Short mmCIF file of C-alpha atoms and ligand atoms in Angstrom, two decimals:
data_model
loop_
_atom_site.label_atom_id
_atom_site.label_comp_id
_atom_site.label_asym_id
_atom_site.label_seq_id
_atom_site.Cartn_x
_atom_site.Cartn_y
_atom_site.Cartn_z
CA MET K 1337 186.83 -68.71 -4.59
CA LYS K 1338 185.43 -70.46 -7.65
CA ILE K 1339 181.85 -71.30 -6.75
CA GLY K 1340 179.32 -73.38 -8.70
CA ILE K 1341 175.69 -72.43 -8.01
CA VAL K 1342 172.87 -74.82 -8.90
CA CYS K 1343 169.30 -73.52 -8.75
CA TYR K 1344 165.92 -73.42 -10.44
CA PRO K 1345 166.10 -70.64 -13.01
CA THR K 1346 162.39 -69.84 -13.13
CA PHE K 1347 160.34 -67.29 -11.14
CA GLY K 1348 160.40 -68.45 -7.52
CA GLY K 1349 162.14 -67.48 -4.34
CA SER K 1350 164.93 -70.06 -4.35
CA GLY K 1351 166.11 -69.12 -7.84
CA VAL K 1352 165.94 -65.42 -7.01
CA VAL K 1353 167.98 -65.87 -3.82
CA ALA K 1354 170.57 -68.06 -5.61
CA THR K 1355 170.93 -65.55 -8.45
CA GLU K 1356 171.23 -62.50 -6.20
CA LEU K 1357 173.73 -64.39 -4.05
CA GLY K 1358 175.88 -65.31 -7.06
CA LEU K 1359 175.84 -61.75 -8.39
CA GLU K 1360 176.82 -60.29 -5.02
CA LEU K 1361 179.58 -62.89 -4.56
CA SER K 1362 180.94 -61.97 -7.98
CA LYS K 1363 181.05 -58.30 -6.92
CA ARG K 1364 183.04 -59.45 -3.89
CA GLY K 1365 185.68 -60.95 -6.19
CA HIS K 1366 184.55 -64.58 -6.47
CA GLU K 1367 184.19 -66.45 -9.76
CA ILE K 1368 180.63 -67.68 -10.09
CA HIS K 1369 179.33 -70.47 -12.32
CA PHE K 1370 175.54 -70.87 -12.54
CA ILE K 1371 174.67 -74.38 -13.66
CA THR K 1372 171.01 -74.97 -14.53
CA TYR K 1373 168.66 -75.69 -17.43
CA SER K 1374 168.03 -72.11 -18.56
CA GLN K 1375 169.39 -68.70 -17.74
CA PRO K 1376 168.09 -67.60 -14.30
CA VAL K 1377 165.46 -64.87 -14.68
CA ARG K 1378 167.28 -62.27 -12.62
CA LEU K 1379 170.64 -63.03 -14.21
CA GLU K 1380 170.82 -60.22 -16.69
CA LEU K 1381 174.48 -59.41 -16.71
CA LEU K 1382 177.08 -62.02 -17.45
CA SER K 1383 180.60 -60.74 -16.89
CA ASN K 1384 184.07 -62.17 -16.72
CA ASN K 1385 183.43 -63.62 -13.30
CA VAL K 1386 179.76 -64.61 -13.79
CA HIS K 1387 179.24 -67.59 -16.06
CA TYR K 1388 176.19 -69.58 -17.00
CA HIS K 1389 176.36 -73.22 -18.11
CA GLU K 1390 173.22 -74.78 -19.50
CA VAL K 1391 172.22 -78.33 -18.65
CA ASN K 1392 170.72 -80.01 -21.70
CA VAL K 1393 168.65 -83.15 -21.45
CA PRO K 1394 168.44 -84.92 -24.80
CA GLU K 1395 164.97 -86.29 -25.54
CA TYR K 1396 164.83 -90.03 -26.01
CA PRO K 1397 161.50 -91.71 -26.78
CA LEU K 1398 162.23 -94.68 -24.52
CA PHE K 1399 162.08 -92.43 -21.46
CA LEU K 1400 158.73 -91.46 -20.05
CA TYR K 1401 160.67 -89.00 -17.81
CA GLN K 1402 163.89 -87.46 -19.13
CA PRO K 1403 166.75 -88.03 -16.61
CA TYR K 1404 167.59 -84.43 -15.57
CA GLU K 1405 169.58 -85.49 -12.47
CA LEU K 1406 171.88 -87.56 -14.65
CA ALA K 1407 172.47 -84.70 -17.08
CA LEU K 1408 172.99 -82.26 -14.21
CA SER K 1409 175.50 -84.44 -12.37
CA SER K 1410 177.44 -85.05 -15.61
CA LYS K 1411 177.45 -81.30 -16.31
CA LEU K 1412 178.67 -80.61 -12.77
CA VAL K 1413 181.54 -83.05 -13.23
CA ASP K 1414 182.53 -81.44 -16.54
CA MET K 1415 182.27 -77.87 -15.25
CA VAL K 1416 184.20 -78.57 -12.04
CA LYS K 1417 187.01 -80.08 -14.11
CA LEU K 1418 186.99 -77.40 -16.82
CA HIS K 1419 186.74 -74.35 -14.57
CA HIS K 1420 188.44 -75.74 -11.45
CA ILE K 1421 185.34 -74.99 -9.37
CA GLU K 1422 186.25 -75.36 -5.69
CA ILE K 1423 182.83 -75.63 -4.05
CA LEU K 1424 179.24 -76.35 -5.17
CA HIS K 1425 176.31 -74.52 -3.59
CA VAL K 1426 173.01 -76.15 -4.44
CA HIS K 1427 169.70 -74.39 -3.81
CA TYR K 1428 166.63 -76.58 -3.25
CA ALA K 1429 167.37 -80.16 -2.21
CA ILE K 1430 165.39 -81.87 -4.98
CA PRO K 1431 167.12 -83.05 -7.13
CA HIS K 1432 170.08 -80.68 -6.79
CA ALA K 1433 171.64 -82.04 -3.59
CA TYR K 1434 171.25 -85.57 -4.92
CA ALA K 1435 172.83 -84.75 -8.31
CA ALA K 1436 175.66 -82.84 -6.61
CA TYR K 1437 176.46 -85.84 -4.40
CA MET K 1438 176.70 -88.07 -7.48
CA ALA K 1439 178.99 -85.52 -9.14
CA LYS K 1440 181.15 -85.37 -6.03
CA LYS K 1441 181.52 -89.15 -6.02
CA MET K 1442 182.40 -89.24 -9.74
CA LEU K 1443 184.98 -86.49 -9.26
CA GLN K 1444 186.53 -88.37 -6.34
CA GLU K 1445 187.30 -91.21 -8.76
CA ASP K 1446 189.56 -88.73 -10.56
CA GLY K 1447 191.16 -87.51 -7.34
CA ILE K 1448 189.16 -84.24 -7.29
CA TYR K 1449 187.40 -83.24 -4.08
CA VAL K 1450 184.61 -80.69 -4.29
CA PRO K 1451 182.48 -80.05 -1.19
CA ILE K 1452 178.74 -79.41 -1.37
CA VAL K 1453 176.72 -76.77 0.47
CA THR K 1454 172.97 -77.39 0.34
CA THR K 1455 170.44 -74.64 1.04
CA LEU K 1456 166.93 -75.78 1.93
CA HIS K 1457 164.27 -73.37 0.70
CA GLY K 1458 160.90 -74.66 1.82
CA THR K 1459 158.76 -76.75 -0.45
CA ASP K 1460 161.74 -79.10 -0.96
CA ILE K 1461 161.12 -80.00 2.70
CA THR K 1462 157.56 -79.14 3.66
CA LEU K 1463 155.56 -80.10 0.58
CA VAL K 1464 157.55 -82.18 -1.87
CA GLY K 1465 160.59 -83.55 -0.06
CA SER K 1466 158.76 -85.21 2.79
CA HIS K 1467 156.57 -87.24 0.43
CA PRO K 1468 157.38 -90.94 1.01
CA PHE K 1469 158.40 -91.29 -2.66
CA TYR K 1470 161.23 -88.78 -2.20
CA LYS K 1471 162.01 -88.88 1.50
CA PRO K 1472 164.85 -91.47 1.56
CA ALA K 1473 166.72 -89.69 -1.25
CA VAL K 1474 166.20 -86.24 0.31
CA THR K 1475 167.32 -87.45 3.76
CA PHE K 1476 170.38 -89.09 2.21
CA SER K 1477 171.42 -86.04 0.22
CA ILE K 1478 170.98 -83.66 3.17
CA ASN K 1479 173.06 -85.95 5.38
CA LYS K 1480 175.75 -86.29 2.72
CA SER K 1481 176.11 -82.53 2.15
CA ASP K 1482 179.25 -80.97 3.63
CA ALA K 1483 177.23 -78.03 4.97
CA VAL K 1484 173.48 -77.46 5.15
CA THR K 1485 171.68 -74.16 5.55
CA SER K 1486 168.00 -73.29 5.85
CA VAL K 1487 166.38 -69.94 5.13
CA SER K 1488 164.57 -69.70 8.49
CA GLN K 1489 164.53 -71.20 11.96
CA SER K 1490 161.06 -72.51 11.22
CA LEU K 1491 162.32 -74.44 8.17
CA LYS K 1492 165.20 -75.84 10.22
CA ASP K 1493 162.70 -77.06 12.85
CA ASP K 1494 160.50 -78.60 10.12
CA THR K 1495 163.49 -80.36 8.57
CA LEU K 1496 164.59 -81.85 11.89
CA ARG K 1497 160.98 -82.91 12.64
CA LEU K 1498 160.27 -84.47 9.24
CA PHE K 1499 163.63 -86.13 8.43
CA ASN K 1500 166.24 -88.11 10.28
CA ILE K 1501 169.00 -85.52 9.96
CA LYS K 1502 172.50 -86.10 11.36
CA ASN K 1503 174.07 -82.98 9.89
CA ASP K 1504 174.08 -79.53 11.50
CA ILE K 1505 171.74 -77.04 9.85
CA GLU K 1506 172.74 -73.39 9.97
CA VAL K 1507 170.03 -70.77 9.57
CA VAL K 1508 171.01 -68.16 6.97
CA PRO K 1509 168.00 -65.97 6.27
CA ASN K 1510 167.06 -64.77 2.82
CA PHE K 1511 168.25 -61.29 2.02
CA ILE K 1512 167.56 -58.31 -0.14
CA ASP K 1513 169.55 -55.64 -1.93
CA LEU K 1514 168.06 -52.65 -0.14
CA SER K 1515 169.52 -50.22 -2.67
CA LYS K 1516 167.17 -51.63 -5.34
CA HIS K 1517 164.21 -50.55 -3.20
CA GLU K 1518 165.38 -47.00 -2.54
CA ASN K 1519 162.31 -45.33 -4.02
CA ASN K 1520 161.03 -41.97 -2.90
CA PHE K 1521 157.46 -42.51 -4.06
CA THR K 1522 157.65 -39.74 -6.64
CA ASP K 1523 158.58 -41.61 -9.81
CA CYS K 1524 156.31 -44.66 -9.55
CA GLN K 1525 153.78 -43.69 -12.20
CA ARG K 1526 151.12 -44.58 -9.67
CA ASP K 1527 148.54 -42.61 -11.61
CA MET K 1528 148.75 -45.17 -14.44
CA MET K 1529 147.32 -47.80 -12.11
CA ALA K 1530 144.83 -46.05 -9.87
CA THR K 1531 143.24 -42.73 -9.06
CA GLU K 1532 144.66 -40.72 -6.19
CA ASP K 1533 141.98 -41.82 -3.72
CA GLU K 1534 142.29 -45.54 -4.56
CA LYS K 1535 144.47 -47.74 -2.35
CA ILE K 1536 146.72 -50.20 -4.20
CA ILE K 1537 146.92 -53.74 -2.82
CA THR K 1538 149.45 -56.17 -4.28
CA HIS K 1539 150.08 -59.91 -4.29
CA ILE K 1540 153.13 -61.53 -5.93
CA SER K 1541 153.64 -65.29 -6.18
CA ASN K 1542 153.85 -68.30 -8.47
CA PHE K 1543 150.08 -68.82 -8.11
CA ARG K 1544 150.31 -72.33 -6.64
CA GLU K 1545 147.68 -73.74 -4.31
CA VAL K 1546 149.98 -73.13 -1.33
CA LYS K 1547 149.62 -69.35 -1.89
CA GLN K 1548 145.85 -69.47 -1.16
CA ILE K 1549 144.99 -67.16 -4.04
CA PRO K 1550 141.22 -67.24 -3.33
CA ASP K 1551 141.99 -65.74 0.12
CA VAL K 1552 143.86 -62.87 -1.56
CA ILE K 1553 140.77 -62.13 -3.66
CA LYS K 1554 138.36 -62.46 -0.72
CA VAL K 1555 140.41 -60.14 1.51
CA PHE K 1556 140.56 -57.61 -1.31
CA TYR K 1557 136.81 -58.01 -1.86
CA ASN K 1558 136.26 -56.97 1.78
CA ILE K 1559 138.69 -54.06 1.51
CA GLN K 1560 137.09 -52.59 -1.63
CA LYS K 1561 133.68 -52.63 0.10
CA GLU K 1562 135.10 -50.15 2.62
CA MET K 1563 137.23 -47.88 0.40
CA PRO K 1564 138.19 -47.31 -3.24
CA ALA K 1565 140.92 -49.83 -4.06
CA LYS K 1566 142.71 -51.77 -6.80
CA LEU K 1567 144.38 -55.18 -6.61
CA MET K 1568 147.61 -55.95 -8.50
CA MET K 1569 148.11 -59.68 -9.05
CA VAL K 1570 151.66 -60.43 -10.19
CA GLY K 1571 152.83 -63.87 -11.29
CA GLU K 1572 151.80 -66.95 -13.21
CA GLY K 1573 150.67 -70.39 -12.17
CA PRO K 1574 147.80 -72.85 -12.10
CA GLU K 1575 145.67 -70.74 -9.73
CA ARG K 1576 145.58 -67.69 -12.00
CA GLU K 1577 142.64 -68.70 -14.15
CA PRO K 1578 140.41 -69.77 -11.24
CA ALA K 1579 141.33 -66.44 -9.60
CA GLU K 1580 140.17 -64.49 -12.66
CA ARG K 1581 136.92 -66.46 -12.60
CA LEU K 1582 136.44 -65.72 -8.88
CA CYS K 1583 136.94 -61.99 -9.52
CA ALA K 1584 134.29 -62.13 -12.26
CA LYS K 1585 131.89 -64.00 -9.96
CA LEU K 1586 132.37 -61.39 -7.22
CA GLY K 1587 131.90 -58.56 -9.74
CA ILE K 1588 135.32 -57.00 -9.09
CA SER K 1589 137.14 -57.80 -12.38
CA ASP K 1590 137.47 -54.10 -13.21
CA LYS K 1591 139.35 -53.53 -9.95
CA VAL K 1592 141.85 -56.39 -10.34
CA ILE K 1593 144.84 -56.32 -12.70
CA PHE K 1594 146.59 -59.60 -13.54
CA PHE K 1595 150.12 -58.77 -14.69
CA GLY K 1596 151.58 -62.26 -15.24
CA ASN K 1597 155.28 -62.67 -14.49
CA SER K 1598 157.15 -59.41 -14.18
CA ASN K 1599 160.76 -58.31 -13.97
CA GLU K 1600 159.59 -54.95 -12.63
CA ILE K 1601 158.60 -56.03 -9.14
CA ASP K 1602 160.32 -53.00 -7.59
CA LYS K 1603 158.26 -50.62 -9.77
CA ILE K 1604 154.99 -52.36 -8.86
CA LEU K 1605 155.88 -52.37 -5.16
CA CYS K 1606 156.86 -48.71 -5.40
CA PHE K 1607 153.21 -47.70 -5.92
CA SER K 1608 151.69 -50.34 -3.59
CA ASP K 1609 150.05 -49.51 -0.25
CA LEU K 1610 149.66 -53.04 1.11
CA PHE K 1611 150.93 -56.55 0.34
CA LEU K 1612 148.87 -59.73 0.87
CA LEU K 1613 150.49 -63.12 1.58
CA PRO K 1614 147.91 -65.52 3.09
CA SER K 1615 149.93 -68.73 2.30
CA LEU K 1616 149.15 -72.15 3.72
CA THR K 1617 152.86 -72.62 4.38
CA GLU K 1618 155.85 -70.41 3.68
CA SER K 1619 159.38 -71.11 4.84
CA PHE K 1620 160.38 -67.45 4.67
CA GLY K 1621 158.28 -65.29 2.36
CA LEU K 1622 160.83 -63.50 0.20
CA ALA K 1623 158.05 -61.64 -1.62
CA ALA K 1624 156.91 -60.18 1.73
CA LEU K 1625 160.46 -59.05 2.46
CA GLU K 1626 160.71 -57.41 -0.97
CA ALA K 1627 157.46 -55.60 -0.25
CA MET K 1628 158.68 -54.42 3.15
CA ALA K 1629 161.97 -53.18 1.65
CA SER K 1630 159.86 -51.03 -0.68
CA GLY K 1631 157.98 -49.66 2.34
CA VAL K 1632 154.86 -51.76 1.82
CA PRO K 1633 153.21 -53.22 4.97
CA VAL K 1634 152.29 -56.91 4.86
CA ILE K 1635 149.07 -58.69 5.78
CA SER K 1636 149.99 -62.35 6.00
CA SER K 1637 149.26 -65.68 7.56
CA ASN K 1638 151.33 -66.60 10.62
CA THR K 1639 152.66 -69.81 9.11
CA GLY K 1640 156.22 -71.18 8.88
CA GLY K 1641 158.95 -68.57 8.72
CA ILE K 1642 156.72 -65.57 7.97
CA PRO K 1643 156.69 -64.38 11.64
CA GLU K 1644 160.50 -64.19 11.42
CA VAL K 1645 160.07 -61.57 8.68
CA ASN K 1646 156.74 -59.77 9.16
CA ILE K 1647 156.42 -58.37 12.68
CA SER K 1648 152.78 -58.21 13.74
CA GLY K 1649 151.65 -54.70 14.68
CA VAL K 1650 154.88 -53.22 13.31
CA SER K 1651 155.50 -54.07 9.64
CA GLY K 1652 151.97 -55.39 9.14
CA TYR K 1653 149.81 -58.05 10.77
CA LEU K 1654 149.76 -61.84 11.08
CA SER K 1655 146.58 -63.94 11.17
CA ALA K 1656 145.82 -67.63 11.26
CA VAL K 1657 145.80 -69.37 7.86
CA ASN K 1658 142.43 -68.85 6.10
CA ASP K 1659 141.21 -66.31 8.70
CA ILE K 1660 139.87 -63.97 6.03
CA ASP K 1661 137.92 -61.84 8.55
CA SER K 1662 141.00 -61.11 10.61
CA MET K 1663 143.15 -60.36 7.55
CA SER K 1664 140.45 -58.05 6.13
CA LYS K 1665 140.02 -56.20 9.45
CA ASN K 1666 143.79 -55.72 9.78
CA ALA K 1667 144.10 -54.52 6.20
CA ILE K 1668 141.28 -52.00 6.61
CA HIS K 1669 142.75 -50.87 9.95
CA ILE K 1670 146.07 -49.99 8.27
CA LEU K 1671 144.60 -48.48 5.11
CA SER K 1672 141.82 -46.40 6.62
CA ASP K 1673 144.04 -43.88 8.38
CA ALA K 1674 146.66 -41.97 6.38
CA LYS K 1675 148.89 -41.37 9.39
CA ARG K 1676 148.74 -45.01 10.45
CA LEU K 1677 149.47 -46.18 6.92
CA ALA K 1678 152.52 -43.91 6.75
CA THR K 1679 153.78 -45.32 10.07
CA PHE K 1680 153.36 -48.93 8.92
CA LYS K 1681 155.14 -48.10 5.65
CA ARG K 1682 158.10 -46.63 7.54
CA ASN K 1683 158.18 -49.56 9.96
CA ALA K 1684 158.05 -52.12 7.17
CA LYS K 1685 161.07 -50.55 5.49
CA GLU K 1686 162.92 -50.35 8.78
CA ALA K 1687 162.19 -54.02 9.65
CA SER K 1688 163.53 -55.15 6.24
CA LYS K 1689 166.97 -53.69 7.01
CA LYS K 1690 167.82 -56.69 9.19
CA PHE K 1691 167.94 -58.76 5.97
CA GLY K 1692 170.29 -56.54 3.97
CA ILE K 1693 172.47 -58.31 1.40
CA HIS K 1694 175.67 -57.02 3.02
CA GLN K 1695 174.76 -58.60 6.35
CA VAL K 1696 173.81 -62.00 4.97
CA VAL K 1697 176.16 -62.76 2.06
CA PRO K 1698 179.28 -62.78 4.32
CA GLN K 1699 177.59 -65.59 6.27
CA TYR K 1700 177.61 -67.73 3.12
CA GLU K 1701 181.24 -66.77 2.41
CA LYS K 1702 182.19 -67.93 5.88
CA ILE K 1703 180.35 -71.23 5.36
CA TYR K 1704 182.27 -71.80 2.10
CA GLU K 1705 185.60 -71.00 3.77
CA ASP K 1706 184.89 -73.19 6.82
CA THR K 1707 183.67 -76.05 4.62
CA LEU K 1708 186.72 -75.91 2.35
CA ARG K 1709 189.00 -75.78 5.40
CA LYS K 1710 187.18 -78.67 7.09
CA CYS K 1711 187.35 -80.78 3.93
CA MET K 1712 191.08 -80.11 3.52
CA VAL K 1713 191.72 -81.38 7.03
CA LEU K 1714 189.73 -84.59 6.48
O1 GMT Z 1885 157.15 -70.07 -2.87
C1 GMT Z 1885 157.32 -70.91 -3.73
O2 GMT Z 1885 156.45 -71.68 -4.07
C2 GMT Z 1885 158.65 -71.02 -4.43
C3 GMT Z 1885 159.69 -71.53 -3.51
C4 GMT Z 1885 161.00 -71.67 -4.24
O3 GMT Z 1885 161.74 -72.56 -3.86
O4 GMT Z 1885 161.31 -70.96 -5.15
O5 GMT Z 1885 159.81 -70.65 -2.41
C5 GMT Z 1885 160.39 -71.10 -1.22
O6 GMT Z 1885 161.68 -70.53 -1.13
C6 GMT Z 1885 161.69 -69.11 -0.98
C7 GMT Z 1885 163.14 -68.64 -0.97
O7 GMT Z 1885 163.86 -69.20 0.07
C8 GMT Z 1885 160.96 -68.71 0.30
O8 GMT Z 1885 160.97 -67.31 0.46
C9 GMT Z 1885 159.51 -69.21 0.21
O9 GMT Z 1885 158.87 -68.93 1.45
C10 GMT Z 1885 159.49 -70.72 -0.04
N1 GMT Z 1885 158.11 -71.13 -0.30
C11 GMT Z 1885 157.43 -71.92 0.52
O10 GMT Z 1885 157.89 -72.37 1.56
C12 GMT Z 1885 156.03 -72.22 0.10
#
């Protein structure tokens, strides 16, 4: 199949999932066209069946906001015609599903029919999409998609609760290439980060308010009172600076390393003992799954789709949002006993296997095939 993938190219779960999906589909013989405003961060290798088409938005002083949707839908029309793309898979409803629908309508004028698969990722529904300013357009574009998927059952339930949806929504969970996390804990250069007796705690996110960064710091503050420990903070976003200030205020700056964005997540996870994800809301928690695949237990909130990934008492523990005491106690419980920590590490890795790339990507292939077949019949 010739598949067009539209996503956000920056650091963030939806772009990562879209990129990994495209790369795996290309390995399975499909021709993949990424269409977005800059090269997706995990898209390192372009090959003869992986293409990247940049959407450019010319600046014009009349516009307070440059019309990205317009440029994207025009680019989609051009790329579908030029490369004979058969199906468009858009990740994140805003504004991708909307732009894809416009492209589809324009193409129909020329007798070309290209179906749209929309994958809902989380904030496009829970935080941004349900805002009254966007809701009618988001509802419309979900209902006009030829197939809709969501990354967890929880996100599907949220979508049906918050919007008037007439389409079916199929749950296709996020996935991970387990082979990329096949570390044996010997080549991690752990000693560059911490002494042998220090536990390494890690948090990875885009440092938005929803990630509850102060809770990460406070839980770590409680942990380091009980045992020698270091905190690895990976990612960039508006909450980074306040977090650095909070560390200084608590007197723990020398124990916290802020990495910024990193393409070496697997290396950082390789030497981590525990992962913290205390988010306010989280449709899935791809970062938690990546941690688990690297054998890192997860202390998280019990919000949204996280309980579908992190199994309390097995791969880590779940606590109510903002329950810092409970998260700290659970973290200390896991870390304070070497045998227990080893068991949680093994369990976390085992639990991640359910989300292997080879189990999940065929589900998307089937959706493309069914959608193309359905659209041919209509
Ligand atoms: O977590 C973010 O803020 C980024 C956002 C995105 O779209 O990139 O993540 C959402 O999609 C990820 C991939 O499906 C999920 O793993 C995240 O849980 C989800 N984030 C939220 O729901 C807050």
